[in-house]
Amino acid sequence: MASCHGRADAARLASPPAAPAPPRLVALIGPPNSGKTTLFNRLTGLRQKVANFPGVTVEHHIGKAHLPGHHAVDIIDLPGIYSLNPRSEDEQVTHDVLHGAMPGLRRPDGVILVLDSTNLQRHLPLAAAVLSLRLPTLVVLNMADDLRQRGGAVDTEALANQLGAPVVLVSAVTGEGVKSVAQFLTGGIAVPRVVELPVLQDVPACRQWARDVSHGARYTHPAPPLWTRRLDAMFLHPLAGPLVFAFVVAAVFQSIFSWARPMMDAIQAAVAVSGAWMRASLPDGWLESLLVDGAWSGVGAVVVFLPQILLLFLFIAVLEDSGYLARAALIADRTMARVGLQGKSFIPLLSAYACAVPAIMATRTIENRRDRIATILIAPFMTCSARLPVYTLIIAAFIPERPFFGPFLGTRAAALLGLYLLGFLAAIGTAKLLKSSVLRSDRAPFVLEMPPYRMPTLTSIGLRLWDRTLAFLKRAGTVILGVAVLLWILASVPTSNGAPPPIEQSLAGTLGRAVEPLIAPLGFNWKIGIGLITSLAAREVIVGTLGTIYGMDPDHNSAGLQAALQRELTFGGAVALLVFFAFAMQCMSTLAVVRRETGGWKWPAIQFLYMGTLAWVCAWIAHTLLG
Amino acid sequence: MQLGFKAASRKRRAASLAELPAGAEAVIERLDLPEEFAARLMEMGFIPGHRVAAALSAPGGDPRVFRVDGAEVALRRETARHILVRNN
């Protein structure tokens, strides 16, 4: 469609009226909470992917929208912004993309500006900034259903006349008007007609302009959102508010621990059954061993965590889309301020209980760089789901199940809770330490817009969970598969007479022995050493590694993993191992994401050394005290 | 005694947003804050001459939500102290 540049077409193109061609790359921009992403999901569906801009931490989604008449257009969803003055990183990115200054991305040939129709005057100043760019622009007034319901109204034609650009009223949530957005794109959008715009740096002048324009568009401001007021009266109630908050946090934990169990058991069973089937159908030999013992069981041990991670993300997505998360940040702010952080750090730290990687990406909402780095550095102390299999294995092997606190809490659950507390205390202590030394800063201003409560939509939550599933499976298929295969190779060479060597004579055994002097004071032997080396890639890998080691070691062939561990470790050594896992930075993905988010190797290196040293010292203390 | 003194002093000079009781309204006079931060707050609706109302807060009264420009924005007390308002 866009390739018709030939001479034969020249005459046709010149003949009036020449409708502009459909754009090829459209930028979707708008203020936070304008429903921009919902519209993006409506337009692109599953044909979208996440990407990072080079050199900055801002992530964007890019997707393809299929328009009527076999046209396709790439749509890029930019971060929510209040203005185009490049003050925050998000604003800088939007500014650069719209000016064609973003490396690796051509300048968009169209802009869809999404504004919240229920608060037009507030958001019109952004329209002035966008129109002054002289890019073909379509103005979308979102939340049409809300506007009508609350008795507001706007004359879109009058508004279009004043802005010099087409205006459509849509509701991305219900799908109303979304078709006309597609039609506008197909028909081609024009450069806005020249209209009088205010001086953009003069905020009061922009406001006056916005007021005049909305008057001209016969804009009736809708009644205040009644439901939001009612819900806030409960969620921000001095007594009920904190109770609801505690209930929400407890529900998130409960879901990770108990609701995920049946799904995890099902995945575990599926991995075991398919592994057995592979063993039966493959000829005996090294290939069978590599595929079943190396790759399949290694990856399977990790994929088991998918339900937990998805449940946590489901919760976070529902809380965020409904608008409650902003209230949670408000309630948590005072407590977070006590350790030198702020309410916006609460969301990343809560996510870190599932996985530090998305948690660290979630720190992007914190504008103050020092607060943000402090949050990034402490997030991996929160007990992520990858630590769970290690904790459960060792606790089951070393702590007998007895009532601890009446019938409510057994010793094992208490030990697990203690480990969660340990990680939390390490995070708090580290935050205090950082914020009173290298990352000291004036208390960062906390400014947070409270969005109205909205019913989360299935599409947007489904798409986010899909995103997460893909990312997680990609990790299992790359990093974890790689480590599993590498370990299998290390444990299988050098071969003697074509047969794999005893584990202590293998390359893996040699490596384990090499680190033994370093870990012997903690009560760990060389086999645990191999597990510690492989768990540098990802914590949960140690479980599969120990399984492989003891499975391959003829002495332990018949013994279960727990029995083998009971023989290898003293009680003090087991506690030391738990403490080590609570503190040590054993996760390549986290280090990689910290490097990307902090823009260099400095902070990940500091984090790795700090957490490693703390882990060693505390494990040594535990081993020395308990013997 | 003390109450009377407070009311009298409020008439003479502008009070800050931090002193605005929940549910009360006022008009923003000026933002006594660094330029960058003041500009950001203005973009979010804290514009001199505009009305502002104090709404609900986190437990303990800090941070507090303010209704401004048809939206709700939460600020800490230490920020609200630097936003001067007059009763109107």
XYZ file of C-alpha atoms in Angstrom:
715
model
C 0.000 0.000 0.000
C 2.743 2.408 0.903
C 5.006 1.159 -1.893
C 3.155 2.992 -4.688
C 5.846 5.523 -5.359
C 6.113 4.724 -9.072
C 5.812 7.410 -11.786
C 2.575 5.895 -13.052
C 0.918 6.839 -9.789
C 2.103 10.418 -9.814
C -0.888 11.742 -11.693
C -3.365 9.934 -9.509
C -1.639 11.172 -6.358
C -1.657 14.733 -7.595
C -5.354 14.778 -8.415
C -7.399 16.454 -5.666
C -8.621 15.760 -3.094
C -5.491 13.883 -2.017
C -6.361 11.990 1.142
C -3.260 11.407 3.264
C -2.006 7.826 3.295
C -2.590 5.792 6.454
C 0.262 6.295 8.907
C 2.743 3.500 9.451
C 3.921 4.175 13.008
C 1.579 5.846 15.470
C 2.559 6.938 18.970
C -0.073 6.564 21.674
C 0.398 9.205 24.327
C -1.604 10.558 27.228
C -1.548 11.368 30.931
C -1.386 8.593 33.557
C -4.749 6.892 34.231
C -6.244 8.055 30.919
C -6.907 4.470 29.862
C -4.244 4.651 27.167
C -3.071 1.090 27.652
C -6.631 -0.260 27.576
C -7.094 1.408 24.188
C -3.743 0.020 23.057
C -4.846 -3.489 24.038
C -8.133 -2.980 22.195
C -6.335 -1.938 19.030
C -3.530 -4.490 19.017
C -4.671 -7.465 21.129
C -2.027 -10.193 21.273
C -0.053 -8.685 18.408
C 2.135 -6.705 20.828
C 5.518 -7.053 22.431
C 7.481 -5.346 25.189
C 10.746 -3.645 24.390
C 13.195 -1.411 26.156
C 14.508 1.836 24.788
C 18.287 1.758 24.525
C 20.143 3.413 27.392
C 17.107 4.225 29.501
C 14.984 2.165 31.825
C 11.670 2.991 30.259
C 9.860 0.062 28.766
C 7.358 0.374 25.963
C 4.893 -1.857 24.205
C 4.749 -1.920 20.454
C 1.975 -3.655 18.584
C 0.310 -4.047 15.219
C -3.256 -2.948 14.598
C -5.105 -4.357 11.621
C -7.263 -1.706 10.047
C -10.159 -2.096 7.626
C -8.990 -2.564 4.020
C -5.936 -4.722 4.759
C -3.962 -1.867 6.236
C -1.730 -2.502 9.198
C -0.200 0.104 11.445
C 2.432 -0.177 14.171
C 1.335 1.436 17.417
C 3.755 2.338 20.167
C 2.396 2.794 23.690
C 4.450 5.470 25.451
C 4.599 6.071 29.232
C 1.899 8.217 30.857
C 2.954 11.854 31.144
C 1.529 15.143 32.380
C 3.524 17.347 30.020
C 6.114 17.176 27.263
C 8.727 19.114 29.252
C 11.458 16.513 29.517
C 11.767 16.499 33.298
C 11.335 12.870 34.296
C 12.759 9.926 32.395
C 9.286 9.041 31.112
C 8.791 12.543 29.733
C 12.256 12.492 28.182
C 11.464 9.266 26.364
C 8.152 10.573 25.035
C 9.816 13.814 23.988
C 12.605 11.959 22.172
C 10.271 9.538 20.405
C 8.000 12.334 19.180
C 10.984 14.321 17.922
C 12.487 11.308 16.167
C 15.502 11.462 18.486
C 15.151 7.942 19.846
C 17.891 5.719 18.431
C 16.598 2.658 16.639
C 13.079 4.019 16.219
C 11.860 6.085 13.282
C 9.849 9.200 14.011
C 6.167 8.320 14.314
C 4.093 9.662 11.409
C 1.025 9.990 13.597
C -0.022 10.585 17.180
C -3.075 9.329 19.039
C -3.513 11.575 22.038
C -5.664 9.906 24.691
C -7.327 12.217 27.212
C -9.681 11.417 30.067
C -13.017 12.904 29.017
C -14.204 13.041 32.634
C -11.522 15.628 33.403
C -10.996 17.461 30.141
C -9.753 20.820 31.438
C -7.023 19.171 33.448
C -5.691 17.233 30.482
C -6.122 19.718 27.624
C -2.783 21.472 28.280
C -1.083 18.278 27.117
C -3.048 18.638 23.873
C -1.512 22.086 23.362
C 1.956 20.605 23.716
C 1.201 17.733 21.338
C -0.490 19.910 18.697
C 2.509 22.219 18.633
C 4.610 19.300 17.380
C 2.800 19.532 14.011
C 2.542 15.754 13.680
C -0.669 14.253 12.267
C -2.784 13.948 15.402
C -6.008 12.245 16.393
C -7.467 13.289 19.754
C -9.258 10.490 21.597
C -11.471 11.358 24.548
C -11.628 8.179 26.586
C -14.038 7.036 29.328
C -17.125 8.109 27.381
C -19.271 5.711 29.441
C -18.107 7.304 32.699
C -18.701 10.796 31.337
C -22.298 10.014 30.355
C -23.081 8.113 33.510
C -21.956 10.991 35.698
C -23.925 13.539 33.668
C -21.080 15.143 31.725
C -21.118 16.061 28.041
C -18.840 17.401 25.331
C -19.357 18.571 21.741
C -16.603 16.718 19.904
C -17.073 18.675 16.663
C -16.744 22.008 18.405
C -13.667 20.710 20.194
C -12.182 19.434 16.920
C -12.758 22.874 15.412
C -10.849 24.579 18.186
C -8.002 22.080 18.267
C -7.672 21.855 14.491
C -7.535 18.072 14.788
C -10.161 15.316 14.668
C -11.687 14.297 17.993
C -13.401 10.982 18.790
C -15.211 10.049 21.970
C -14.530 6.438 22.947
C -14.716 4.039 25.812
C -11.759 1.693 25.589
C -13.232 -0.462 28.334
C -16.536 -1.159 26.570
C -15.140 -0.861 23.048
C -17.467 2.016 22.150
C -15.983 4.246 19.454
C -12.851 2.134 19.019
C -13.933 1.355 15.453
C -13.897 5.030 14.552
C -10.302 5.274 15.810
C -9.400 2.524 13.340
C -11.373 4.286 10.587
C -9.567 7.544 11.210
C -6.244 5.743 10.968
C -7.255 4.051 7.710
C -8.497 7.274 6.194
C -5.205 8.867 7.124
C -4.870 11.650 9.647
C -3.670 15.092 8.699
C -1.276 17.532 10.264
C -3.417 19.652 12.618
C -4.721 22.941 11.247
C -2.843 25.900 12.723
C -4.727 27.165 15.762
C -3.724 29.585 18.456
C -1.853 27.791 21.228
C -0.595 29.156 24.553
C 3.073 29.443 25.526
C 3.719 25.933 26.772
C 6.055 26.870 29.636
C 3.432 29.193 31.132
C 1.283 26.788 33.159
C -1.418 29.331 34.163
C -1.731 30.466 30.520
C -2.119 26.862 29.392
C -4.840 26.389 31.993
C -6.677 29.488 30.809
C -6.462 28.196 27.232
C -7.773 24.796 28.377
C -10.660 26.497 30.145
C -11.537 28.564 27.078
C -11.347 25.580 24.762
C -13.533 23.396 26.948
C -16.063 26.219 27.266
C -16.045 26.478 23.483
C -16.683 22.748 23.261
C -19.698 23.160 25.590
C -18.004 20.816 28.054
C -20.121 19.893 31.067
C -17.981 18.614 33.895
C -19.388 15.320 35.210
C -20.501 14.899 38.822
C -17.791 13.653 41.197
C -17.241 9.877 41.074
C -19.627 8.745 43.768
C -18.364 5.201 44.039
C -14.785 6.324 44.402
C -15.807 8.596 47.288
C -17.737 5.756 48.926
C -14.937 3.228 48.551
C -12.329 5.683 49.772
C -14.439 6.364 52.861
C -13.794 2.712 53.661
C -10.303 2.107 52.271
C -8.906 5.324 53.750
C -10.899 5.079 56.970
C -8.579 5.578 59.978
C -9.475 2.143 61.363
C -10.975 0.119 58.524
C -8.330 1.316 56.035
C -5.333 -0.349 57.701
C -7.412 -3.483 58.344
C -8.325 -3.793 54.657
C -4.675 -3.179 53.804
C -3.536 -5.973 56.148
C -6.235 -8.259 54.744
C -5.107 -7.601 51.156
C -1.459 -8.323 51.962
C -2.460 -11.487 53.850
C -4.621 -12.626 50.929
C -1.714 -12.182 48.535
C 0.464 -14.394 50.729
C -2.231 -16.960 51.279
C -2.708 -17.234 47.526
C 0.990 -17.795 46.913
C 1.197 -20.527 49.512
C -1.988 -22.495 49.458
C -4.070 -21.696 46.396
C -1.171 -22.336 44.066
C -0.493 -25.768 45.577
C -2.904 -27.913 43.488
C -1.700 -26.349 40.238
C 1.921 -26.830 41.255
C 1.275 -30.477 42.134
C -0.358 -30.963 38.743
C 2.643 -29.491 36.908
C 5.017 -31.586 38.994
C 3.070 -34.734 38.160
C 3.011 -33.797 34.456
C 6.798 -33.310 34.451
C 7.346 -36.633 36.199
C 4.990 -38.553 33.897
C 6.407 -37.022 30.728
C 9.969 -37.633 32.009
C 9.188 -41.277 32.609
C 7.625 -41.510 29.173
C 10.741 -39.971 27.598
C 12.952 -42.413 29.496
C 10.876 -45.312 28.281
C 10.765 -44.240 24.647
C 14.401 -43.161 24.262
C 17.181 -45.719 23.848
C 19.383 -46.067 26.955
C 22.527 -44.014 26.790
C 23.949 -40.531 27.172
C 21.255 -38.851 25.087
C 18.511 -40.227 27.306
C 20.397 -39.134 30.395
C 21.024 -35.643 28.996
C 17.402 -35.101 27.996
C 15.708 -36.651 31.016
C 18.136 -36.128 33.921
C 19.683 -32.942 32.612
C 17.259 -30.847 30.630
C 13.775 -32.082 31.490
C 14.085 -32.430 35.268
C 16.117 -29.221 35.519
C 13.545 -27.141 33.650
C 10.640 -28.989 35.255
C 11.903 -28.129 38.747
C 11.524 -24.452 37.851
C 8.368 -24.429 35.720
C 6.587 -25.712 38.835
C 6.671 -22.133 40.161
C 4.655 -20.702 37.303
C 1.305 -20.915 39.181
C 2.692 -19.007 42.168
C 4.140 -16.295 40.017
C 0.983 -15.950 37.941
C -1.229 -15.771 41.031
C 0.892 -12.995 42.462
C 0.805 -11.077 39.209
C -2.932 -11.619 38.983
C -3.300 -9.981 42.392
C -1.015 -7.114 41.563
C -2.726 -6.515 38.215
C -6.192 -6.495 39.816
C -5.038 -4.175 42.604
C -3.337 -1.841 40.156
C -6.105 -1.725 37.550
C -8.804 -1.247 40.177
C -6.972 1.755 41.632
C -6.414 0.251 45.088
C -2.639 0.066 44.756
C -2.369 3.869 44.872
C -4.278 3.813 48.194
C -2.000 1.055 49.477
C 1.029 3.184 48.634
C -0.600 6.076 50.508
C -1.197 3.961 53.609
C 2.309 2.462 53.501
C 4.073 5.784 53.004
C 4.560 6.669 56.687
C 5.997 3.253 57.531
C 8.294 3.283 54.509
C 9.415 6.800 55.417
C 10.721 5.452 58.707
C 13.436 3.484 56.891
C 14.090 6.385 54.545
C 11.954 5.149 51.664
C 8.535 6.212 50.455
C 5.098 4.793 49.711
C 5.935 4.136 46.084
C 8.590 1.621 47.209
C 5.862 -0.503 48.731
C 4.562 -1.862 45.427
C 7.948 -3.120 44.164
C 8.755 -4.642 47.552
C 5.445 -6.499 47.622
C 6.068 -7.821 44.098
C 9.527 -8.954 45.186
C 7.881 -11.708 47.215
C 7.103 -13.331 43.885
C 10.216 -12.402 41.974
C 12.791 -9.631 42.196
C 12.938 -9.136 38.420
C 9.472 -7.585 37.909
C 9.843 -5.869 41.284
C 12.944 -4.069 40.092
C 11.172 -3.059 36.894
C 8.290 -1.751 39.022
C 10.651 0.715 40.755
C 10.361 2.889 37.654
C 7.475 4.758 39.237
C 9.880 6.188 41.861
C 11.175 9.482 40.460
C 13.908 10.056 43.031
C 16.951 8.167 41.733
C 18.468 7.482 45.152
C 15.198 6.117 46.533
C 14.883 4.038 43.430
C 18.368 2.524 43.705
C 17.838 1.834 47.414
C 14.604 -0.004 46.574
C 16.370 -1.961 43.813
C 19.159 -2.961 46.193
C 16.870 -4.245 48.933
C 14.244 -5.940 46.743
C 16.196 -9.241 46.389
C 16.161 -9.668 50.189
C 12.415 -10.181 50.075
C 11.759 -13.919 50.022
C 11.076 -14.634 46.364
C 9.290 -17.748 45.197
C 12.574 -19.263 43.938
C 13.755 -19.609 47.543
C 10.674 -21.610 48.499
C 11.735 -25.001 47.099
C 15.107 -24.698 48.847
C 13.495 -23.702 52.133
C 10.836 -26.414 51.974
C 13.390 -29.122 51.171
C 15.767 -28.255 54.011
C 13.047 -27.535 56.562
C 11.361 -30.858 55.782
C 14.664 -32.691 56.188
C 15.817 -31.081 59.431
C 12.870 -29.751 61.391
C 10.422 -32.258 62.836
C 6.782 -31.244 62.554
C 5.428 -30.368 66.002
C 2.860 -27.881 67.246
C 4.619 -24.601 67.849
C 1.918 -22.100 68.591
C -1.056 -24.162 69.653
C -2.827 -25.944 66.799
C -2.491 -22.929 64.506
C 1.174 -22.958 63.655
C 3.498 -25.917 63.362
C 7.272 -25.776 63.786
C 7.858 -26.043 60.030
C 5.509 -23.204 59.138
C 7.062 -21.171 61.950
C 10.545 -21.799 60.544
C 9.360 -20.689 57.107
C 7.774 -17.546 58.536
C 11.006 -16.892 60.427
C 12.917 -16.992 57.133
C 10.478 -14.511 55.591
C 10.998 -12.265 58.593
C 14.763 -12.634 58.298
C 14.728 -11.451 54.688
C 12.406 -8.580 55.559
C 14.647 -7.446 58.426
C 17.710 -7.607 56.177
C 15.876 -5.438 53.645
C 14.819 -2.877 56.260
C 18.277 -2.800 57.857
C 19.950 -2.391 54.479
C 17.558 0.390 53.505
C 18.346 2.274 56.702
C 22.061 1.747 56.166
C 21.934 2.933 52.542
C 19.691 5.902 53.181
C 21.880 7.142 56.025
C 25.107 6.776 54.020
C 25.775 6.484 50.275
C 22.190 7.048 49.181
C 21.343 9.806 51.627
C 18.978 12.329 50.098
C 16.469 14.870 51.216
C 13.206 13.126 51.777
C 11.890 12.776 48.279
C 8.571 14.471 47.693
C 5.714 12.017 47.555
C 3.176 13.099 44.973
C 0.708 10.492 43.834
C -2.502 10.924 41.896
C -5.336 8.778 43.231
C -7.125 7.382 40.169
C -10.880 6.751 40.445
C -11.705 3.117 41.196
C -12.459 1.131 38.072
C -13.486 -2.424 37.387
C -10.428 -4.224 35.974
C -11.029 -5.684 32.525
C -10.368 -9.305 31.664
C -8.463 -8.373 28.509
C -5.934 -6.155 30.183
C -5.310 -8.563 33.069
C -5.201 -11.544 30.734
C -2.691 -9.819 28.479
C -0.444 -8.979 31.405
C -0.479 -12.533 32.721
C 0.269 -13.765 29.208
C 3.254 -11.378 29.077
C 4.548 -12.761 32.374
C 4.027 -16.390 31.351
C 6.024 -15.861 28.170
C 8.827 -14.086 30.047
C 9.000 -16.821 32.673
C 8.960 -19.689 30.181
C 11.609 -17.910 28.137
C 13.817 -17.777 31.216
C 13.166 -21.461 31.943
C 13.968 -22.279 28.327
C 17.211 -20.293 28.225
C 19.060 -19.631 31.511
C 17.730 -22.566 33.461
C 17.889 -25.053 30.589
C 21.441 -23.884 29.919
C 22.527 -24.417 33.508
C 20.822 -27.800 33.723
C 22.566 -29.014 30.564
C 25.903 -27.513 31.619
C 25.709 -29.234 34.995
C 24.880 -32.539 33.356
C 27.951 -32.162 31.115
C 30.178 -31.166 34.035
C 28.962 -34.146 36.003
C 29.480 -36.539 33.063
C 33.074 -35.714 32.051
C 35.770 -36.916 31.942
C 34.310 -40.252 30.893
C 36.132 -43.413 31.847
C 35.699 -46.234 29.305
C 32.706 -44.458 27.849
C 30.846 -44.439 31.176
C 30.259 -41.316 33.283
C 32.759 -40.944 36.138
C 31.893 -41.133 39.833
C 30.673 -37.694 40.806
C 33.748 -36.772 42.873
C 36.018 -37.379 39.867
C 33.859 -35.432 37.445
C 34.522 -31.844 36.481
C 31.617 -30.755 38.687
C 33.195 -32.598 41.610
C 36.518 -30.883 40.953
C 34.809 -27.509 40.998
C 32.989 -28.365 44.221
C 36.265 -29.356 45.843
C 37.871 -26.121 44.677
C 35.331 -24.023 46.580
C 35.225 -26.337 49.596
C 37.828 -24.426 51.680
C 35.715 -21.290 51.303
C 32.472 -22.915 52.468
C 33.788 -25.488 54.953
C 33.558 -22.947 57.843
C 29.823 -22.774 57.129
C 29.462 -26.536 57.504
C 29.041 -27.232 53.769
C 30.890 -29.975 51.900
C 31.896 -30.045 48.219
C 28.562 -31.460 47.073
C 26.684 -28.541 48.598
C 29.443 -26.462 46.950
C 28.392 -27.678 43.493
C 24.825 -26.737 44.368
C 25.932 -23.272 45.463
C 27.837 -22.765 42.203
C 24.897 -23.768 40.008
C 22.476 -21.778 42.154
C 24.358 -18.629 41.173
C 22.284 -18.846 37.998
C 19.007 -19.174 39.889
C 18.386 -20.236 43.486
C 15.960 -23.040 42.782
C 18.528 -24.790 40.558
C 20.256 -26.159 43.691
C 17.362 -28.558 44.280
C 17.729 -30.105 40.848
C 21.522 -30.083 41.199
C 21.501 -31.927 44.509
C 19.030 -34.374 43.004
C 21.376 -34.933 40.083
C 24.417 -35.272 42.345
C 22.847 -37.722 44.744
C 21.080 -39.515 41.960
C 24.383 -40.007 40.173
C 26.305 -40.879 43.313
C 26.038 -44.644 43.798
C 26.374 -44.290 47.600
C 23.106 -42.381 47.719
C 21.338 -43.961 44.827
C 18.534 -45.426 46.842
C 18.292 -42.703 49.454
C 15.802 -39.899 49.037
C 17.109 -36.375 48.726
C 16.069 -35.532 52.281
C 17.787 -38.566 53.727
C 20.909 -37.737 51.733
C 20.923 -34.195 53.070
C 20.480 -35.418 56.643
C 23.662 -37.435 56.150
C 25.578 -34.542 54.556
C 24.676 -31.676 56.853
C 24.607 -31.161 60.595
C 21.654 -29.213 62.039
C 23.882 -26.145 62.295
C 24.962 -26.615 58.687
C 21.340 -26.863 57.567
C 20.427 -23.633 59.358
C 23.536 -22.022 57.860
C 22.372 -23.097 54.395
C 18.933 -21.570 55.000
C 20.502 -18.329 56.204
C 22.853 -18.315 53.234
C 19.922 -18.607 50.820
C 17.979 -15.925 52.670
C 20.738 -13.384 52.065
C 22.899 -14.342 49.070
C 22.373 -12.830 45.627
C 22.027 -16.009 43.593
C 20.126 -14.977 40.521
C 21.589 -14.020 37.155
C 18.304 -12.588 35.912
C 18.128 -10.187 38.847
C 21.717 -9.041 38.344
C 21.040 -8.531 34.648
C 17.924 -6.475 35.313
C 19.703 -4.400 37.985
C 22.463 -3.653 35.496
C 19.909 -2.584 32.915
C 17.894 -0.458 35.327
C 20.842 1.258 36.998
C 22.735 1.714 33.740
C 25.995 -0.073 34.574
C 27.782 -2.808 36.458
C 28.533 -0.713 39.552
C 25.331 -1.339 41.515
C 24.902 -5.019 40.605
C 28.546 -5.610 41.630
C 28.055 -3.831 44.957
C 24.816 -5.718 45.507
C 26.393 -9.092 44.737
C 29.351 -8.526 47.070
C 27.271 -7.013 49.874
C 24.670 -9.772 49.832
C 27.336 -12.486 49.463
C 29.378 -11.181 52.381
C 26.315 -10.799 54.581
C 25.215 -14.335 53.661
C 28.636 -15.834 54.455
C 29.041 -14.020 57.777
C 25.516 -14.781 59.013
C 25.726 -18.419 57.874
C 29.065 -18.709 59.690
C 27.518 -17.287 62.868
C 24.585 -19.708 62.595
C 26.884 -22.688 62.052
C 29.236 -21.674 64.861
C 26.417 -21.152 67.352
C 24.460 -24.314 66.486
C 27.399 -26.588 65.623
C -7.370 32.184 73.787
C -5.035 30.239 71.612
C -7.734 29.495 69.085
C -8.558 33.161 68.789
C -4.932 34.016 68.226
C -4.665 31.396 65.485
C -7.729 32.682 63.694
C -6.422 36.219 63.879
C -3.027 35.307 62.488
C -4.649 33.374 59.639
C -6.381 36.527 58.553
C -3.134 38.459 58.438
C -0.958 35.984 56.538
C -1.715 33.052 54.273
C -2.064 29.668 55.944
C -0.495 26.548 54.474
C -2.316 23.620 52.915
C -1.076 21.461 55.808
C -3.328 23.422 58.191
C -6.430 22.963 56.064
C -8.803 20.675 57.991
C -10.306 17.670 56.174
C -13.342 18.747 54.161
C -12.360 22.425 54.052
C -11.689 24.396 50.885
C -9.244 27.192 50.123
C -7.612 29.014 47.222
C -3.963 28.415 46.425
C -1.861 31.545 46.799
C 1.634 30.427 45.968
C 4.013 27.469 45.995
C 7.021 28.064 48.200
C 9.033 25.222 46.671
C 12.021 24.716 44.320
C 11.108 25.689 40.772
C 11.232 22.214 39.226
C 9.049 20.692 41.909
C 6.641 23.630 41.878
C 6.246 23.254 38.106
C 5.427 19.597 38.520
C 2.841 20.309 41.177
C 1.318 22.968 38.936
C 1.038 20.447 36.114
C -0.809 18.217 38.562
C -3.249 21.020 39.355
C -1.790 23.009 42.268
C -2.023 26.335 40.463
C -2.171 29.709 42.219
C -5.714 31.037 42.067
C -7.261 27.582 41.846
C -9.429 26.005 44.504
C -8.183 23.110 46.599
C -10.002 20.916 49.125
C -8.535 18.647 51.774
C -9.927 15.117 51.589
C -9.140 11.840 53.332
C -5.684 10.792 54.431
C -3.553 7.835 55.406
C -3.939 6.791 59.056
C -2.407 9.511 61.214
C -3.274 12.276 58.755
C -0.147 12.070 56.608
C 0.037 11.936 53.609
C -3.286 13.558 52.788
C -5.334 13.505 49.581
C -6.198 16.910 48.109
C -8.943 17.561 45.586
C -7.649 19.902 42.991
C -8.525 20.515 39.386
C -11.079 17.689 39.347
C -8.514 15.139 40.454
C -7.240 13.730 43.741
C -3.547 14.057 44.497
C -1.825 12.872 47.673
C 0.930 14.972 49.264
C 2.979 14.595 52.429
C 2.494 17.176 55.144
C 6.051 18.423 54.610
C 5.116 19.341 51.015
C 1.679 20.725 51.895
C 3.365 23.067 54.415
C 4.985 24.902 51.515
C 1.772 25.463 49.580
C 0.225 28.673 50.854
C -3.519 29.155 50.662
C -6.060 31.782 51.593
C -9.611 31.228 52.736
C -12.074 32.277 50.151
